[in-house]
Every structure is written in C-alpha cells, then in structure tokens.
C-alpha cells in the first residue's frame, strides 16, 4: 500500500521552471549550456548566428511562397504576379524572401571575412572553414535558382548563361543539360533544387557546423592578450598564471598552451543572436515594405537585355572581358582559393597584425571583387549567347 | 596591343639598357588601355541562318526588345527583318509586321507593340497589371504544346510589374510592427549584452599579465 504525503516541498519551483526541467530531462537541452568565450556575444562574432536567422526567415517565407508558386514555364511568371497581387500579404512575403536572401549572402560573406580576419579557421577548425565555404557556395546557388524561378527576362537570361556553362563543363555539367531530362522543363528541376536539394544540404551542413563549433568551441579572441599563440608571453607551457577569478576560466589549446578567458553558456550567445535576429527581421521587413522587388516581363529566348543580380556582377564583368567561360573559371578560382585557405596559410599566428601577407592578399581579393562589381554596375548589358 | 608590348625590346636594341621607370610606365599604360578597352565590351551577336528561325520567334524577340529596351531601334528592326525573311511564317500576319515597321519609323512604340502582338494572335495587354488571362489557355482551345527543356513557354511578353504600389494600411501596420520589433530587439540586445566589452577584457588581461610579471620579477 502506498502512502501519499500532503506536505509541500520546501524549495518552491515555478511552473515554468518545472516545464523547462521536464523538457530538458527528455531532450537534453542542457547540452546547449556549454561554455563559450564572453566575446562571442559581440555583434562581429554573432554574424554566423545572424546568417542562420536569415536562413530561418527564408525557409519560413519560402514555405508560404511554395503554396502559391507554379513552376510550369507557361504560368510561372503569372503565378508570381498572383502571389504579389492576389495572395494576402503575398507581396510582403515575397519581398521579405527577396531581401532575406541578400541579407544571408552579405552576412555569410561578412562572417567569412570575420573568421579570416581573426584566424579562426586555423587548427583545429579547418574542417569547419571548409563547411562554411561550402555553405557560402550553396547560398550563391540558392540565389541563382531563386532568380530563375520568377521566370522573367532576367531569370531566363541567367538560366541561359548557366546552360552554356553546363556545356563548357562537358559531361560534368550534365545536370544543367536539357537533354538530361528532355521531357521535363528545366525550370521544374531548378525549382526542386531551390526548395529541396540546396536548402536540405545547407541544413545538413549547418548542423555539422554547429556540432563542430561545440566540439572545438568558439575560438579565442586574438586581440586579447594571452590566448593566441603569437602572444606567448604568459603562455609558456607550464608558465605561471594568475589565480583564476570567478569570471575567468583556464583554457587549454591544442599546442598545449593555457590562458584565462571570461566565459558564458552558449545559451547566452543564442539569446543575444535572437535579439540581433529580431532587429534583422524588423529591418528586413521595413525594407521589404518600402522596396518590394518588381516582377519582370515574361521571358523570350535569344534576347540578352538584362543584368544579373548584384552578387553575380563580378563574374559577369569577367564574362564581358574574357567571354562566357570566364564566369565558370572566375567562380571556381574564388572558391578554390577559399577552400585552400587553411592549407595555404599554415602560419599558427592569428592576430591580423602578425599576418601581413594573408591580410594583404585578402584585401586584394576583396578589392578585385568590389572593382569588378562596380564595373558591371556602370556597364550596359551586352549580348554573349 | 601586341605592338605596344613589344616596344621595350626595341628600346633595348637601340640603347642597350631600358630605363626601369620607362618600362614600368609602359606596362602601366598597357594595363590601363587593356582595362579600359575591356570595360566597354562590344555586343556579340549571333549571325546564323536567320531564314531558319520561325517568324513567330523573331516577332516575340522584337516584342521583348520593345518591352525591355525600347530605345534599341536597331535590334527591333533586325528582328522584324528576320521575321519578314523567315522561311517559316506560320502563325504570323506579315502585313501587320509591315505596319509595325512603319509605326517603328514614326517612333510610335505602343502601336508597334500592339501590331506585333496582333500579328502573332496574342491578345494585347498594355496595362501591365493583369496578364493572367492572357496566359490562361482555355481547355481544348489551344494546340500549343507545353514547354519542355529550356523553352520559356512565353505566349505574350508582359510589362514589368513594378514593385512599389500605392501606400496601404497594411503597409503602415507592417512598418509599425517592424519598428516595435526593432525596438524590442535593441532593448533585448542591450539587456543581454556581455558583462565585459572586448576593450575591458583586454584591459583586465593586461592588468593580470602585469601583476603576474611583477610576481615573477619580485
């Protein structure tokens, strides 16, 4: 026979806390409370999180758009107009999707630059750099396929370029060949890539990215004395360290160095990213209301009169200069260089002051991309196909 | 371009040793000329057997130029000439194409577009707002086959649907919600800010390092 006690527990726990405790017990959410450096809560170190927020906005708005979009070539353009004009909040959702895509591209690029600037891709985080660059490439592909989906003159010309590049690739470009599935409009295949293949790969890579961040922790700030190997004064293996204060934690790096670092749980990083993300969503919403993107004229083959979206301008300047294959070789060169960064730069130093060669090369690459982009901005479209 | 590059070797033969500053200036000049010449590309047009292109396709392309780049008279004229010279003029009223060419000479672009659309049996819609009826084919009312591969499936070239329409109450509500969300985000961001800025952490670490040095030294 069981006994039921009517005495209350001494320590009162609120209902909310008990709910969180119950969920945590079953899902292990407490694992997210792993320690991260305090500086990770700054805006510059939250750019990766903000890129993820942009992805979340894109997925949410994309799910809504997919309910009304028709990828049949005859009516694709008209279905976009239907979304804008007939669906409740359709114009706003499409506009938010459009601007969030560009925000994701810009934030991912800034995140890459931040990681490069602080040398955060160095041992043992090389694999995470490669995953990040892959996601950046997929973001560019998502932008491209999204441009084509609206099936206006600009989107169709982008597709025509892509089909030509598929031919340049020969057998490797089979997926971009219309003969691969001759009875199916390529628009339908690009639609499947845009809503399933590319976001699916990005979500898988985001998961791997997050797991590796937990595995290797968020990198130390090379600007703070002691943590980086290039500031070894207080880092001699076995060297004397001042007694740890409550806010500081002793951290060991793979080369066997130790230093003190202020730490907070990762959940604090998440909630700050959430706050920044709310601002991002709000700003994108305002921009979406004020500057909704147009829907271009229905496409006609054999005409080249438009410019691509601005993230592709640098490639199209190369096309103007060296011909259509330059788009392919330029893109491959940039991403080849990005993928090779951790293997080329073996210098263990992380502070930008101690990496003049890497900083100079990065500045030159960024300058080249900016100049090529500006060139396209001031050039009238030329026919190449 | 090649002659310019070869000039330094001619200098070497004449004077024995070229001046470095002169060579650098020439390389800079060649680079500048190259970049400037590349910055203004000439359009490359395909000149194949235009007679083999169906007239309907050429008329559609001409309409696309009228809609997208109405100032490009040369391309519009070229396409209409192609249509007239095409061996396959099925589905095109060439008389209306001729009238369109005359309207083009007068610079009457709306009339050019109207005549060209009529010449291929497409319903004219110049409002640019509601084009869906143009694209909807009645059941059994068309023999047009569905697009495959890279075919655009375009029956009629529509106007661009401009992004910004008249301001509405929904726009005001969305802006209001967004401003409130931005304020909440800024407030939460400030509330959740790190206890120490990077500047403070740097200062604390420097102080800790100095005191450690003093202990080791003393």
Short mmCIF file of C-alpha atoms in Angstrom, two decimals, chain A residues 39-53 107 111 114 269 272-273 276:
data_model
loop_
_atom_site.label_atom_id
_atom_site.label_comp_id
_atom_site.label_asym_id
_atom_site.label_seq_id
_atom_site.Cartn_x
_atom_site.Cartn_y
_atom_site.Cartn_z
CA UNK A 39 33.45 37.98 -26.57
CA UNK A 40 31.32 35.58 -28.69
CA UNK A 41 28.31 37.68 -27.67
CA UNK A 42 29.57 40.67 -29.64
CA UNK A 43 27.96 41.54 -32.97
CA UNK A 44 31.01 40.62 -35.07
CA UNK A 45 31.09 37.14 -33.51
CA UNK A 46 27.34 36.74 -33.95
CA UNK A 47 27.38 37.09 -37.77
CA UNK A 48 27.20 33.31 -38.22
CA UNK A 49 24.14 33.19 -35.98
CA UNK A 50 22.56 36.05 -37.91
CA UNK A 51 23.20 34.17 -41.15
CA UNK A 52 21.26 31.27 -39.61
CA UNK A 53 18.46 33.70 -38.67
CA UNK A 107 26.05 38.17 -43.60
CA UNK A 111 31.13 36.06 -41.30
CA UNK A 114 35.49 37.92 -39.71
CA UNK A 269 25.08 33.54 -27.13
CA UNK A 272 21.84 37.58 -27.94
CA UNK A 273 21.74 36.26 -31.51
CA UNK A 276 20.05 40.73 -33.01
#
